[in-house]
JSON list of C-alpha atoms and ligand atoms in Angstrom, two decimals:
[
{"chain": "A", "resi": 1, "resn": "MET", "atom": "CA", "xyz": [14.41, 6.55, 31.01]},
{"chain": "A", "resi": 2, "resn": "THR", "atom": "CA", "xyz": [17.79, 7.66, 30.76]},
{"chain": "A", "resi": 3, "resn": "ASP", "atom": "CA", "xyz": [20.12, 5.70, 32.92]},
{"chain": "A", "resi": 4, "resn": "GLN", "atom": "CA", "xyz": [21.29, 8.22, 35.49]},
{"chain": "A", "resi": 5, "resn": "ARG", "atom": "CA", "xyz": [24.82, 7.28, 35.01]},
{"chain": "A", "resi": 6, "resn": "ILE", "atom": "CA", "xyz": [24.60, 8.77, 31.42]},
{"chain": "A", "resi": 7, "resn": "GLU", "atom": "CA", "xyz": [23.48, 12.02, 32.69]},
{"chain": "A", "resi": 8, "resn": "ILE", "atom": "CA", "xyz": [26.17, 12.23, 35.22]},
{"chain": "A", "resi": 9, "resn": "THR", "atom": "CA", "xyz": [28.68, 11.30, 32.43]},
{"chain": "A", "resi": 10, "resn": "GLU", "atom": "CA", "xyz": [27.42, 14.01, 30.31]},
{"chain": "A", "resi": 11, "resn": "LYS", "atom": "CA", "xyz": [27.95, 16.50, 33.11]},
{"chain": "A", "resi": 12, "resn": "PHE", "atom": "CA", "xyz": [31.43, 15.24, 33.76]},
{"chain": "A", "resi": 13, "resn": "ALA", "atom": "CA", "xyz": [32.31, 15.36, 30.10]},
{"chain": "A", "resi": 14, "resn": "ARG", "atom": "CA", "xyz": [31.04, 18.63, 29.43]},
{"chain": "A", "resi": 15, "resn": "GLN", "atom": "CA", "xyz": [32.89, 20.10, 32.50]},
{"chain": "A", "resi": 16, "resn": "ARG", "atom": "CA", "xyz": [36.14, 18.41, 31.41]},
{"chain": "A", "resi": 17, "resn": "MET", "atom": "CA", "xyz": [36.07, 19.84, 27.84]},
{"chain": "A", "resi": 18, "resn": "LYS", "atom": "CA", "xyz": [35.12, 23.44, 28.74]},
{"chain": "A", "resi": 19, "resn": "ASN", "atom": "CA", "xyz": [38.38, 24.74, 27.73]},
{"chain": "A", "resi": 20, "resn": "TYR", "atom": "CA", "xyz": [38.89, 22.80, 24.49]},
{"chain": "A", "resi": 21, "resn": "ASP", "atom": "CA", "xyz": [38.88, 24.27, 21.26]},
{"chain": "A", "resi": 22, "resn": "SER", "atom": "CA", "xyz": [35.59, 24.61, 19.38]},
{"chain": "A", "resi": 23, "resn": "GLY", "atom": "CA", "xyz": [36.31, 21.63, 16.87]},
{"chain": "A", "resi": 24, "resn": "HIS", "atom": "CA", "xyz": [36.88, 19.58, 19.83]},
{"chain": "A", "resi": 25, "resn": "ASP", "atom": "CA", "xyz": [34.24, 20.58, 22.18]},
{"chain": "A", "resi": 26, "resn": "TRP", "atom": "CA", "xyz": [30.99, 19.17, 23.44]},
{"chain": "A", "resi": 27, "resn": "TRP", "atom": "CA", "xyz": [29.48, 19.26, 20.02]},
{"chain": "A", "resi": 28, "resn": "HIS", "atom": "CA", "xyz": [32.13, 17.06, 18.92]},
{"chain": "A", "resi": 29, "resn": "ILE", "atom": "CA", "xyz": [31.11, 14.62, 21.52]},
{"chain": "A", "resi": 30, "resn": "VAL", "atom": "CA", "xyz": [27.46, 14.80, 20.68]},
{"chain": "A", "resi": 31, "resn": "ARG", "atom": "CA", "xyz": [28.37, 13.88, 16.96]},
{"chain": "A", "resi": 32, "resn": "VAL", "atom": "CA", "xyz": [30.64, 11.00, 17.98]},
{"chain": "A", "resi": 33, "resn": "ARG", "atom": "CA", "xyz": [28.04, 9.54, 20.23]},
{"chain": "A", "resi": 34, "resn": "LYS", "atom": "CA", "xyz": [25.46, 9.83, 17.48]},
{"chain": "A", "resi": 35, "resn": "LEU", "atom": "CA", "xyz": [27.62, 8.09, 15.03]},
{"chain": "A", "resi": 36, "resn": "ALA", "atom": "CA", "xyz": [29.04, 5.44, 17.46]},
{"chain": "A", "resi": 37, "resn": "LEU", "atom": "CA", "xyz": [25.45, 4.33, 18.59]},
{"chain": "A", "resi": 38, "resn": "PHE", "atom": "CA", "xyz": [24.10, 4.33, 15.01]},
{"chain": "A", "resi": 39, "resn": "ILE", "atom": "CA", "xyz": [27.23, 1.97, 14.07]},
{"chain": "A", "resi": 40, "resn": "ASN", "atom": "CA", "xyz": [26.56, 0.00, 17.01]},
{"chain": "A", "resi": 41, "resn": "SER", "atom": "CA", "xyz": [23.01, -0.66, 16.27]},
{"chain": "A", "resi": 42, "resn": "ALA", "atom": "CA", "xyz": [23.49, -1.19, 12.63]},
{"chain": "A", "resi": 43, "resn": "GLU", "atom": "CA", "xyz": [25.68, -4.02, 13.40]},
{"chain": "A", "resi": 44, "resn": "ALA", "atom": "CA", "xyz": [24.67, -5.15, 16.68]},
{"chain": "A", "resi": 45, "resn": "LEU", "atom": "CA", "xyz": [28.28, -5.30, 18.03]},
{"chain": "A", "resi": 46, "resn": "THR", "atom": "CA", "xyz": [28.09, -4.52, 21.85]},
{"chain": "A", "resi": 47, "resn": "ASP", "atom": "CA", "xyz": [26.22, -2.93, 24.72]},
{"chain": "A", "resi": 48, "resn": "PRO", "atom": "CA", "xyz": [24.82, 0.49, 23.73]},
{"chain": "A", "resi": 49, "resn": "PHE", "atom": "CA", "xyz": [25.35, 1.64, 27.49]},
{"chain": "A", "resi": 50, "resn": "VAL", "atom": "CA", "xyz": [29.28, 1.03, 27.22]},
{"chain": "A", "resi": 51, "resn": "VAL", "atom": "CA", "xyz": [29.36, 2.63, 23.71]},
{"chain": "A", "resi": 52, "resn": "ASP", "atom": "CA", "xyz": [27.60, 5.84, 25.21]},
{"chain": "A", "resi": 53, "resn": "VAL", "atom": "CA", "xyz": [29.67, 6.05, 28.11]},
{"chain": "A", "resi": 54, "resn": "THR", "atom": "CA", "xyz": [32.98, 5.60, 26.11]},
{"chain": "A", "resi": 55, "resn": "ALA", "atom": "CA", "xyz": [31.73, 8.31, 23.36]},
{"chain": "A", "resi": 56, "resn": "LEU", "atom": "CA", "xyz": [31.19, 10.79, 26.13]},
{"chain": "A", "resi": 57, "resn": "LEU", "atom": "CA", "xyz": [34.41, 10.13, 27.80]},
{"chain": "A", "resi": 58, "resn": "HIS", "atom": "CA", "xyz": [36.63, 9.47, 24.77]},
{"chain": "A", "resi": 59, "resn": "ASP", "atom": "CA", "xyz": [38.35, 13.01, 24.52]},
{"chain": "A", "resi": 60, "resn": "ALA", "atom": "CA", "xyz": [37.95, 13.83, 28.44]},
{"chain": "A", "resi": 61, "resn": "ALA", "atom": "CA", "xyz": [41.76, 13.07, 29.07]},
{"chain": "A", "resi": 62, "resn": "ASP", "atom": "CA", "xyz": [42.92, 15.10, 26.32]},
{"chain": "A", "resi": 63, "resn": "SER", "atom": "CA", "xyz": [46.18, 17.01, 27.29]},
{"chain": "A", "resi": 64, "resn": "LYS", "atom": "CA", "xyz": [46.34, 19.19, 24.21]},
{"chain": "A", "resi": 65, "resn": "PHE", "atom": "CA", "xyz": [43.48, 21.40, 25.92]},
{"chain": "A", "resi": 66, "resn": "ALA", "atom": "CA", "xyz": [43.23, 20.15, 29.50]},
{"chain": "A", "resi": 67, "resn": "GLY", "atom": "CA", "xyz": [46.65, 21.81, 30.50]},
{"chain": "A", "resi": 68, "resn": "LYS", "atom": "CA", "xyz": [47.35, 18.54, 32.27]},
{"chain": "A", "resi": 69, "resn": "SER", "atom": "CA", "xyz": [49.02, 15.17, 31.15]},
{"chain": "A", "resi": 70, "resn": "ASN", "atom": "CA", "xyz": [46.90, 12.60, 29.85]},
{"chain": "A", "resi": 71, "resn": "GLU", "atom": "CA", "xyz": [47.71, 10.22, 32.74]},
{"chain": "A", "resi": 72, "resn": "GLN", "atom": "CA", "xyz": [46.23, 12.86, 35.17]},
{"chain": "A", "resi": 73, "resn": "GLY", "atom": "CA", "xyz": [43.21, 12.70, 32.91]},
{"chain": "A", "resi": 74, "resn": "TYR", "atom": "CA", "xyz": [42.72, 8.88, 33.07]},
{"chain": "A", "resi": 75, "resn": "ILE", "atom": "CA", "xyz": [43.07, 8.90, 36.78]},
{"chain": "A", "resi": 76, "resn": "MET", "atom": "CA", "xyz": [40.22, 11.38, 36.91]},
{"chain": "A", "resi": 77, "resn": "ILE", "atom": "CA", "xyz": [38.11, 9.33, 34.44]},
{"chain": "A", "resi": 78, "resn": "SER", "atom": "CA", "xyz": [39.01, 6.32, 36.51]},
{"chain": "A", "resi": 79, "resn": "ASP", "atom": "CA", "xyz": [38.01, 7.92, 39.86]},
{"chain": "A", "resi": 80, "resn": "PHE", "atom": "CA", "xyz": [34.84, 9.21, 38.17]},
{"chain": "A", "resi": 81, "resn": "MET", "atom": "CA", "xyz": [33.47, 6.06, 36.87]},
{"chain": "A", "resi": 82, "resn": "GLU", "atom": "CA", "xyz": [34.28, 4.15, 40.22]},
{"chain": "A", "resi": 83, "resn": "LYS", "atom": "CA", "xyz": [32.51, 6.63, 42.20]},
{"chain": "A", "resi": 84, "resn": "ASN", "atom": "CA", "xyz": [29.42, 6.49, 39.93]},
{"chain": "A", "resi": 85, "resn": "GLY", "atom": "CA", "xyz": [28.62, 3.03, 39.61]},
{"chain": "A", "resi": 86, "resn": "MET", "atom": "CA", "xyz": [30.53, 2.21, 36.55]},
{"chain": "A", "resi": 87, "resn": "GLY", "atom": "CA", "xyz": [33.53, 0.52, 38.35]},
{"chain": "A", "resi": 88, "resn": "GLU", "atom": "CA", "xyz": [32.90, -2.77, 36.26]},
{"chain": "A", "resi": 89, "resn": "ILE", "atom": "CA", "xyz": [33.23, -1.27, 32.88]},
{"chain": "A", "resi": 90, "resn": "LYS", "atom": "CA", "xyz": [36.04, 1.28, 33.87]},
{"chain": "A", "resi": 91, "resn": "ASN", "atom": "CA", "xyz": [39.07, -0.75, 32.70]},
{"chain": "A", "resi": 92, "resn": "GLN", "atom": "CA", "xyz": [37.55, -1.53, 29.23]},
{"chain": "A", "resi": 93, "resn": "VAL", "atom": "CA", "xyz": [36.30, 1.93, 28.78]},
{"chain": "A", "resi": 94, "resn": "LEU", "atom": "CA", "xyz": [39.87, 3.28, 29.68]},
{"chain": "A", "resi": 95, "resn": "ASP", "atom": "CA", "xyz": [41.45, 0.82, 27.48]},
{"chain": "A", "resi": 96, "resn": "VAL", "atom": "CA", "xyz": [39.59, 2.22, 24.53]},
{"chain": "A", "resi": 97, "resn": "ILE", "atom": "CA", "xyz": [40.11, 5.87, 25.53]},
{"chain": "A", "resi": 98, "resn": "LYS", "atom": "CA", "xyz": [43.79, 5.63, 25.53]},
{"chain": "A", "resi": 99, "resn": "LYS", "atom": "CA", "xyz": [43.88, 3.94, 22.09]},
{"chain": "A", "resi": 100, "resn": "VAL", "atom": "CA", "xyz": [41.30, 5.73, 20.28]},
{"chain": "A", "resi": 101, "resn": "SER", "atom": "CA", "xyz": [43.00, 9.03, 19.54]},
{"chain": "A", "resi": 102, "resn": "TYR", "atom": "CA", "xyz": [44.19, 9.32, 15.95]},
{"chain": "A", "resi": 103, "resn": "SER", "atom": "CA", "xyz": [47.22, 10.87, 16.98]},
{"chain": "A", "resi": 104, "resn": "SER", "atom": "CA", "xyz": [48.06, 7.76, 18.83]},
{"chain": "A", "resi": 105, "resn": "ASN", "atom": "CA", "xyz": [47.80, 5.65, 15.44]},
{"chain": "A", "resi": 106, "resn": "TYR", "atom": "CA", "xyz": [46.72, 2.57, 17.22]},
{"chain": "A", "resi": 107, "resn": "VAL", "atom": "CA", "xyz": [45.55, 0.05, 14.49]},
{"chain": "A", "resi": 108, "resn": "ALA", "atom": "CA", "xyz": [41.87, -0.67, 15.92]},
{"chain": "A", "resi": 109, "resn": "SER", "atom": "CA", "xyz": [41.54, -3.73, 13.61]},
{"chain": "A", "resi": 110, "resn": "ASN", "atom": "CA", "xyz": [44.24, -5.53, 15.39]},
{"chain": "A", "resi": 111, "resn": "SER", "atom": "CA", "xyz": [42.03, -5.37, 18.45]},
{"chain": "A", "resi": 112, "resn": "ASP", "atom": "CA", "xyz": [39.31, -7.71, 19.07]},
{"chain": "A", "resi": 113, "resn": "ASP", "atom": "CA", "xyz": [37.14, -5.26, 21.00]},
{"chain": "A", "resi": 114, "resn": "PRO", "atom": "CA", "xyz": [34.39, -4.03, 18.93]},
{"chain": "A", "resi": 115, "resn": "LEU", "atom": "CA", "xyz": [33.87, -0.96, 21.36]},
{"chain": "A", "resi": 116, "resn": "LEU", "atom": "CA", "xyz": [37.20, 0.27, 20.07]},
{"chain": "A", "resi": 117, "resn": "TRP", "atom": "CA", "xyz": [36.34, -0.28, 16.50]},
{"chain": "A", "resi": 118, "resn": "ILE", "atom": "CA", "xyz": [33.24, 1.61, 16.75]},
{"chain": "A", "resi": 119, "resn": "ILE", "atom": "CA", "xyz": [34.49, 4.80, 18.82]},
{"chain": "A", "resi": 120, "resn": "GLN", "atom": "CA", "xyz": [37.50, 4.99, 16.69]},
{"chain": "A", "resi": 121, "resn": "ASP", "atom": "CA", "xyz": [35.29, 4.87, 13.51]},
{"chain": "A", "resi": 122, "resn": "ALA", "atom": "CA", "xyz": [32.90, 7.71, 14.95]},
{"chain": "A", "resi": 123, "resn": "ASP", "atom": "CA", "xyz": [35.95, 9.81, 15.93]},
{"chain": "A", "resi": 124, "resn": "ARG", "atom": "CA", "xyz": [37.38, 9.54, 12.47]},
{"chain": "A", "resi": 125, "resn": "LEU", "atom": "CA", "xyz": [34.33, 10.14, 10.80]},
{"chain": "A", "resi": 126, "resn": "ASP", "atom": "CA", "xyz": [33.83, 13.53, 12.65]},
{"chain": "A", "resi": 127, "resn": "ALA", "atom": "CA", "xyz": [37.30, 14.38, 10.95]},
{"chain": "A", "resi": 128, "resn": "ILE", "atom": "CA", "xyz": [35.79, 14.16, 7.49]},
{"chain": "A", "resi": 129, "resn": "GLY", "atom": "CA", "xyz": [33.17, 15.66, 5.37]},
{"chain": "A", "resi": 130, "resn": "ALA", "atom": "CA", "xyz": [31.93, 19.08, 5.76]},
{"chain": "A", "resi": 131, "resn": "ILE", "atom": "CA", "xyz": [32.29, 18.96, 9.54]},
{"chain": "A", "resi": 132, "resn": "GLY", "atom": "CA", "xyz": [35.87, 17.54, 9.32]},
{"chain": "A", "resi": 133, "resn": "ILE", "atom": "CA", "xyz": [36.80, 20.60, 7.09]},
{"chain": "A", "resi": 134, "resn": "ALA", "atom": "CA", "xyz": [35.23, 22.99, 9.29]},
{"chain": "A", "resi": 135, "resn": "ARG", "atom": "CA", "xyz": [37.07, 21.49, 12.40]},
{"chain": "A", "resi": 136, "resn": "ALA", "atom": "CA", "xyz": [40.30, 21.29, 10.48]},
{"chain": "A", "resi": 137, "resn": "PHE", "atom": "CA", "xyz": [40.24, 25.05, 9.27]},
{"chain": "A", "resi": 138, "resn": "ASN", "atom": "CA", "xyz": [39.11, 25.71, 13.09]},
{"chain": "A", "resi": 139, "resn": "TYR", "atom": "CA", "xyz": [42.24, 24.09, 14.48]},
{"chain": "A", "resi": 140, "resn": "GLY", "atom": "CA", "xyz": [44.59, 25.55, 11.81]},
{"chain": "A", "resi": 141, "resn": "GLY", "atom": "CA", "xyz": [43.29, 28.97, 12.94]},
{"chain": "A", "resi": 142, "resn": "PHE", "atom": "CA", "xyz": [43.62, 28.03, 16.56]},
{"chain": "A", "resi": 143, "resn": "ARG", "atom": "CA", "xyz": [47.39, 27.10, 15.65]},
{"chain": "A", "resi": 144, "resn": "ASN", "atom": "CA", "xyz": [47.58, 30.21, 13.43]},
{"chain": "A", "resi": 145, "resn": "ASN", "atom": "CA", "xyz": [48.64, 28.08, 10.61]},
{"chain": "A", "resi": 146, "resn": "PRO", "atom": "CA", "xyz": [48.27, 29.35, 6.93]},
{"chain": "A", "resi": 147, "resn": "ILE", "atom": "CA", "xyz": [45.43, 27.81, 5.34]},
{"chain": "A", "resi": 148, "resn": "TYR", "atom": "CA", "xyz": [47.54, 26.78, 2.20]},
{"chain": "A", "resi": 149, "resn": "ILE", "atom": "CA", "xyz": [51.20, 26.75, 1.34]},
{"chain": "A", "resi": 150, "resn": "PRO", "atom": "CA", "xyz": [51.49, 26.47, -2.63]},
{"chain": "A", "resi": 151, "resn": "GLY", "atom": "CA", "xyz": [53.41, 23.35, -3.57]},
{"chain": "A", "resi": 152, "resn": "ILE", "atom": "CA", "xyz": [52.88, 21.71, -0.45]},
{"chain": "A", "resi": 153, "resn": "GLU", "atom": "CA", "xyz": [49.90, 19.61, -1.33]},
{"chain": "A", "resi": 154, "resn": "SER", "atom": "CA", "xyz": [51.70, 16.58, -2.66]},
{"chain": "A", "resi": 155, "resn": "GLU", "atom": "CA", "xyz": [53.61, 16.14, 0.90]},
{"chain": "A", "resi": 156, "resn": "SER", "atom": "CA", "xyz": [52.21, 14.87, 4.14]},
{"chain": "A", "resi": 157, "resn": "ASN", "atom": "CA", "xyz": [52.58, 18.14, 5.95]},
{"chain": "A", "resi": 158, "resn": "ASP", "atom": "CA", "xyz": [50.81, 19.73, 8.87]},
{"chain": "A", "resi": 159, "resn": "LYS", "atom": "CA", "xyz": [52.24, 23.32, 8.15]},
{"chain": "A", "resi": 160, "resn": "SER", "atom": "CA", "xyz": [49.04, 24.30, 6.52]},
{"chain": "A", "resi": 161, "resn": "THR", "atom": "CA", "xyz": [45.37, 23.30, 6.97]},
{"chain": "A", "resi": 162, "resn": "ILE", "atom": "CA", "xyz": [45.23, 22.02, 3.15]},
{"chain": "A", "resi": 163, "resn": "GLY", "atom": "CA", "xyz": [48.39, 20.20, 4.15]},
{"chain": "A", "resi": 164, "resn": "HIS", "atom": "CA", "xyz": [46.68, 18.39, 6.82]},
{"chain": "A", "resi": 165, "resn": "PHE", "atom": "CA", "xyz": [44.27, 16.98, 4.23]},
{"chain": "A", "resi": 166, "resn": "TYR", "atom": "CA", "xyz": [47.12, 15.12, 2.80]},
{"chain": "A", "resi": 167, "resn": "SER", "atom": "CA", "xyz": [48.88, 13.95, 6.01]},
{"chain": "A", "resi": 168, "resn": "LYS", "atom": "CA", "xyz": [45.65, 12.83, 7.81]},
{"chain": "A", "resi": 169, "resn": "LEU", "atom": "CA", "xyz": [42.24, 13.55, 6.34]},
{"chain": "A", "resi": 170, "resn": "LEU", "atom": "CA", "xyz": [42.27, 11.81, 3.13]},
{"chain": "A", "resi": 171, "resn": "LYS", "atom": "CA", "xyz": [43.87, 8.81, 4.53]},
{"chain": "A", "resi": 172, "resn": "LEU", "atom": "CA", "xyz": [41.02, 8.37, 7.16]},
{"chain": "A", "resi": 173, "resn": "LYS", "atom": "CA", "xyz": [38.51, 6.50, 4.73]},
{"chain": "A", "resi": 174, "resn": "ASP", "atom": "CA", "xyz": [40.80, 3.36, 4.44]},
{"chain": "A", "resi": 175, "resn": "THR", "atom": "CA", "xyz": [41.21, 3.07, 8.33]},
{"chain": "A", "resi": 176, "resn": "ILE", "atom": "CA", "xyz": [37.52, 2.68, 9.18]},
{"chain": "A", "resi": 177, "resn": "ASN", "atom": "CA", "xyz": [36.99, -0.65, 10.86]},
{"chain": "A", "resi": 178, "resn": "THR", "atom": "CA", "xyz": [33.20, -1.33, 10.47]},
{"chain": "A", "resi": 179, "resn": "SER", "atom": "CA", "xyz": [31.27, -1.55, 7.13]},
{"chain": "A", "resi": 180, "resn": "THR", "atom": "CA", "xyz": [28.51, 0.90, 8.35]},
{"chain": "A", "resi": 181, "resn": "GLY", "atom": "CA", "xyz": [31.28, 3.37, 9.24]},
{"chain": "A", "resi": 182, "resn": "ARG", "atom": "CA", "xyz": [32.97, 2.58, 5.87]},
{"chain": "A", "resi": 183, "resn": "LYS", "atom": "CA", "xyz": [29.87, 3.47, 4.12]},
{"chain": "A", "resi": 184, "resn": "ILE", "atom": "CA", "xyz": [29.53, 6.99, 5.81]},
{"chain": "A", "resi": 185, "resn": "ALA", "atom": "CA", "xyz": [33.39, 7.46, 5.29]},
{"chain": "A", "resi": 186, "resn": "GLU", "atom": "CA", "xyz": [32.99, 7.16, 1.43]},
{"chain": "A", "resi": 187, "resn": "GLU", "atom": "CA", "xyz": [30.41, 9.86, 1.19]},
{"chain": "A", "resi": 188, "resn": "ARG", "atom": "CA", "xyz": [32.24, 12.28, 3.50]},
{"chain": "A", "resi": 189, "resn": "HIS", "atom": "CA", "xyz": [35.55, 11.55, 1.70]},
{"chain": "A", "resi": 190, "resn": "GLU", "atom": "CA", "xyz": [34.15, 12.71, -1.64]},
{"chain": "A", "resi": 191, "resn": "ILE", "atom": "CA", "xyz": [33.26, 15.76, 0.03]},
{"chain": "A", "resi": 192, "resn": "LEU", "atom": "CA", "xyz": [36.92, 16.32, 1.06]},
{"chain": "A", "resi": 193, "resn": "GLU", "atom": "CA", "xyz": [37.88, 15.58, -2.59]},
{"chain": "A", "resi": 194, "resn": "SER", "atom": "CA", "xyz": [35.18, 18.08, -4.18]},
{"chain": "A", "resi": 195, "resn": "PHE", "atom": "CA", "xyz": [36.15, 20.71, -1.60]},
{"chain": "A", "resi": 196, "resn": "LEU", "atom": "CA", "xyz": [39.86, 20.26, -2.74]},
{"chain": "A", "resi": 197, "resn": "LYS", "atom": "CA", "xyz": [39.13, 20.52, -6.39]},
{"chain": "A", "resi": 198, "resn": "GLN", "atom": "CA", "xyz": [36.94, 23.80, -5.78]},
{"chain": "A", "resi": 199, "resn": "PHE", "atom": "CA", "xyz": [39.63, 25.07, -3.49]},
{"chain": "A", "resi": 200, "resn": "TYR", "atom": "CA", "xyz": [42.43, 24.98, -6.14]},
{"chain": "A", "resi": 201, "resn": "SER", "atom": "CA", "xyz": [40.13, 26.12, -8.89]},
{"chain": "A", "resi": 202, "resn": "GLU", "atom": "CA", "xyz": [39.54, 29.40, -6.73]},
{"chain": "A", "resi": 203, "resn": "TRP", "atom": "CA", "xyz": [43.12, 29.65, -5.82]},
{"chain": "A", "resi": 204, "resn": "ASP", "atom": "CA", "xyz": [44.37, 29.27, -9.34]},
{"chain": "A", "resi": 205, "resn": "PHE", "atom": "CA", "xyz": [41.54, 31.62, -10.60]},
{"chain": "A", "resi": 206, "resn": "VAL", "atom": "CA", "xyz": [41.82, 32.35, -14.13]},
{"chain": "A", "resi": 207, "resn": "ALA", "atom": "CA", "xyz": [39.62, 34.75, -15.82]},
{"chain": "A", "resi": 208, "resn": "TYR", "atom": "CA", "xyz": [39.50, 33.27, -19.28]},
{"chain": "A", "resi": 209, "resn": "ASN", "atom": "CA", "xyz": [38.22, 29.79, -17.85]},
{"chain": "A", "resi": 210, "resn": "ARG", "atom": "CA", "xyz": [34.85, 31.46, -17.22]},
{"chain": "B", "resi": 1, "resn": "ADP", "atom": "P1", "xyz": [42.15, 13.32, 18.20]},
{"chain": "B", "resi": 1, "resn": "ADP", "atom": "O1", "xyz": [40.98, 13.88, 18.61]},
{"chain": "B", "resi": 1, "resn": "ADP", "atom": "O2", "xyz": [41.76, 12.17, 17.62]},
{"chain": "B", "resi": 1, "resn": "ADP", "atom": "O3", "xyz": [43.28, 13.37, 19.05]},
{"chain": "B", "resi": 1, "resn": "ADP", "atom": "P2", "xyz": [43.58, 15.54, 17.04]},
{"chain": "B", "resi": 1, "resn": "ADP", "atom": "O4", "xyz": [43.48, 16.23, 18.16]},
{"chain": "B", "resi": 1, "resn": "ADP", "atom": "O5", "xyz": [44.79, 15.27, 16.45]},
{"chain": "B", "resi": 1, "resn": "ADP", "atom": "O6", "xyz": [42.72, 14.04, 17.02]},
{"chain": "B", "resi": 1, "resn": "ADP", "atom": "O7", "xyz": [42.47, 16.38, 15.95]},
{"chain": "B", "resi": 1, "resn": "ADP", "atom": "C1", "xyz": [41.22, 16.76, 16.14]},
{"chain": "B", "resi": 1, "resn": "ADP", "atom": "C2", "xyz": [40.88, 17.76, 15.17]},
{"chain": "B", "resi": 1, "resn": "ADP", "atom": "O8", "xyz": [41.78, 18.73, 14.79]},
{"chain": "B", "resi": 1, "resn": "ADP", "atom": "C3", "xyz": [40.55, 16.82, 14.07]},
{"chain": "B", "resi": 1, "resn": "ADP", "atom": "O9", "xyz": [39.31, 17.50, 13.22]},
{"chain": "B", "resi": 1, "resn": "ADP", "atom": "C4", "xyz": [41.74, 17.14, 13.15]},
{"chain": "B", "resi": 1, "resn": "ADP", "atom": "O10", "xyz": [41.66, 16.81, 11.63]},
{"chain": "B", "resi": 1, "resn": "ADP", "atom": "C5", "xyz": [42.06, 18.46, 13.27]},
{"chain": "B", "resi": 1, "resn": "ADP", "atom": "N1", "xyz": [43.64, 18.60, 13.25]},
{"chain": "B", "resi": 1, "resn": "ADP", "atom": "C6", "xyz": [44.57, 18.16, 13.88]},
{"chain": "B", "resi": 1, "resn": "ADP", "atom": "N2", "xyz": [45.64, 18.35, 13.60]},
{"chain": "B", "resi": 1, "resn": "ADP", "atom": "C7", "xyz": [45.52, 19.51, 12.62]},
{"chain": "B", "resi": 1, "resn": "ADP", "atom": "C8", "xyz": [46.24, 20.38, 11.72]},
{"chain": "B", "resi": 1, "resn": "ADP", "atom": "N3", "xyz": [47.73, 20.55, 11.97]},
{"chain": "B", "resi": 1, "resn": "ADP", "atom": "N4", "xyz": [45.83, 21.28, 10.87]},
{"chain": "B", "resi": 1, "resn": "ADP", "atom": "C9", "xyz": [44.41, 21.16, 10.86]},
{"chain": "B", "resi": 1, "resn": "ADP", "atom": "N5", "xyz": [43.55, 20.32, 11.68]},
{"chain": "B", "resi": 1, "resn": "ADP", "atom": "C10", "xyz": [44.16, 19.66, 12.43]},
{"chain": "B", "resi": 2, "resn": "NI", "atom": "NI1", "xyz": [37.39, 12.70, 19.63]}
]
């Protein structure tokens, strides 16, 4: 039987993320949750209940879409956990949520909390592979960025979505904390590489190569 606290946390997370962009929505949470639970069970690192709750809440304080500061988000999450029988794990979960964002650039391997390794790996895995590509172009569209600015690909630059591959996505494989995560990352990284190869060949289309 599902722990009632999981159901309540699902509802809370869904509600919090209602206005986020579609690459960063409830389905991102569903995917991260599956990846996190898989990594945890493959490596038997920590309590699956805590993994589940943290995966569900990991983006619930994000100010980019929630319209308020992250600090206010953290207070809401803290109150929510306290009121719903999760006071004991509150501090551990909040600590991970604060560090996990890849925009925060926190190096999780410096931490001795396996919960952070797992959630960060799962979040990063969802930013690469086919889903990662879809999310990047979705986000770029949301920001009205060009898909590509010729000549920019060698730079780390977020001005175009292809630029984002170089500034972030292609680097993620080497930042994965767990060996289970690393295997998945390698497969997904190859998808990024083959996508880029095809992208450039279409961009530089020359009829005589056919
Ligand atoms: P986090 O969820 O860890 O805070 P972000 O909000 O930075 O990470 O990123 C969420 C998603 O949006 C990821 O899939 C990421 O690749 C994508 N993204 C972030 N910045 C850009 C950008 N400048 N161009 C394209 N995609 C982006
Ligand atoms: Ni996330």
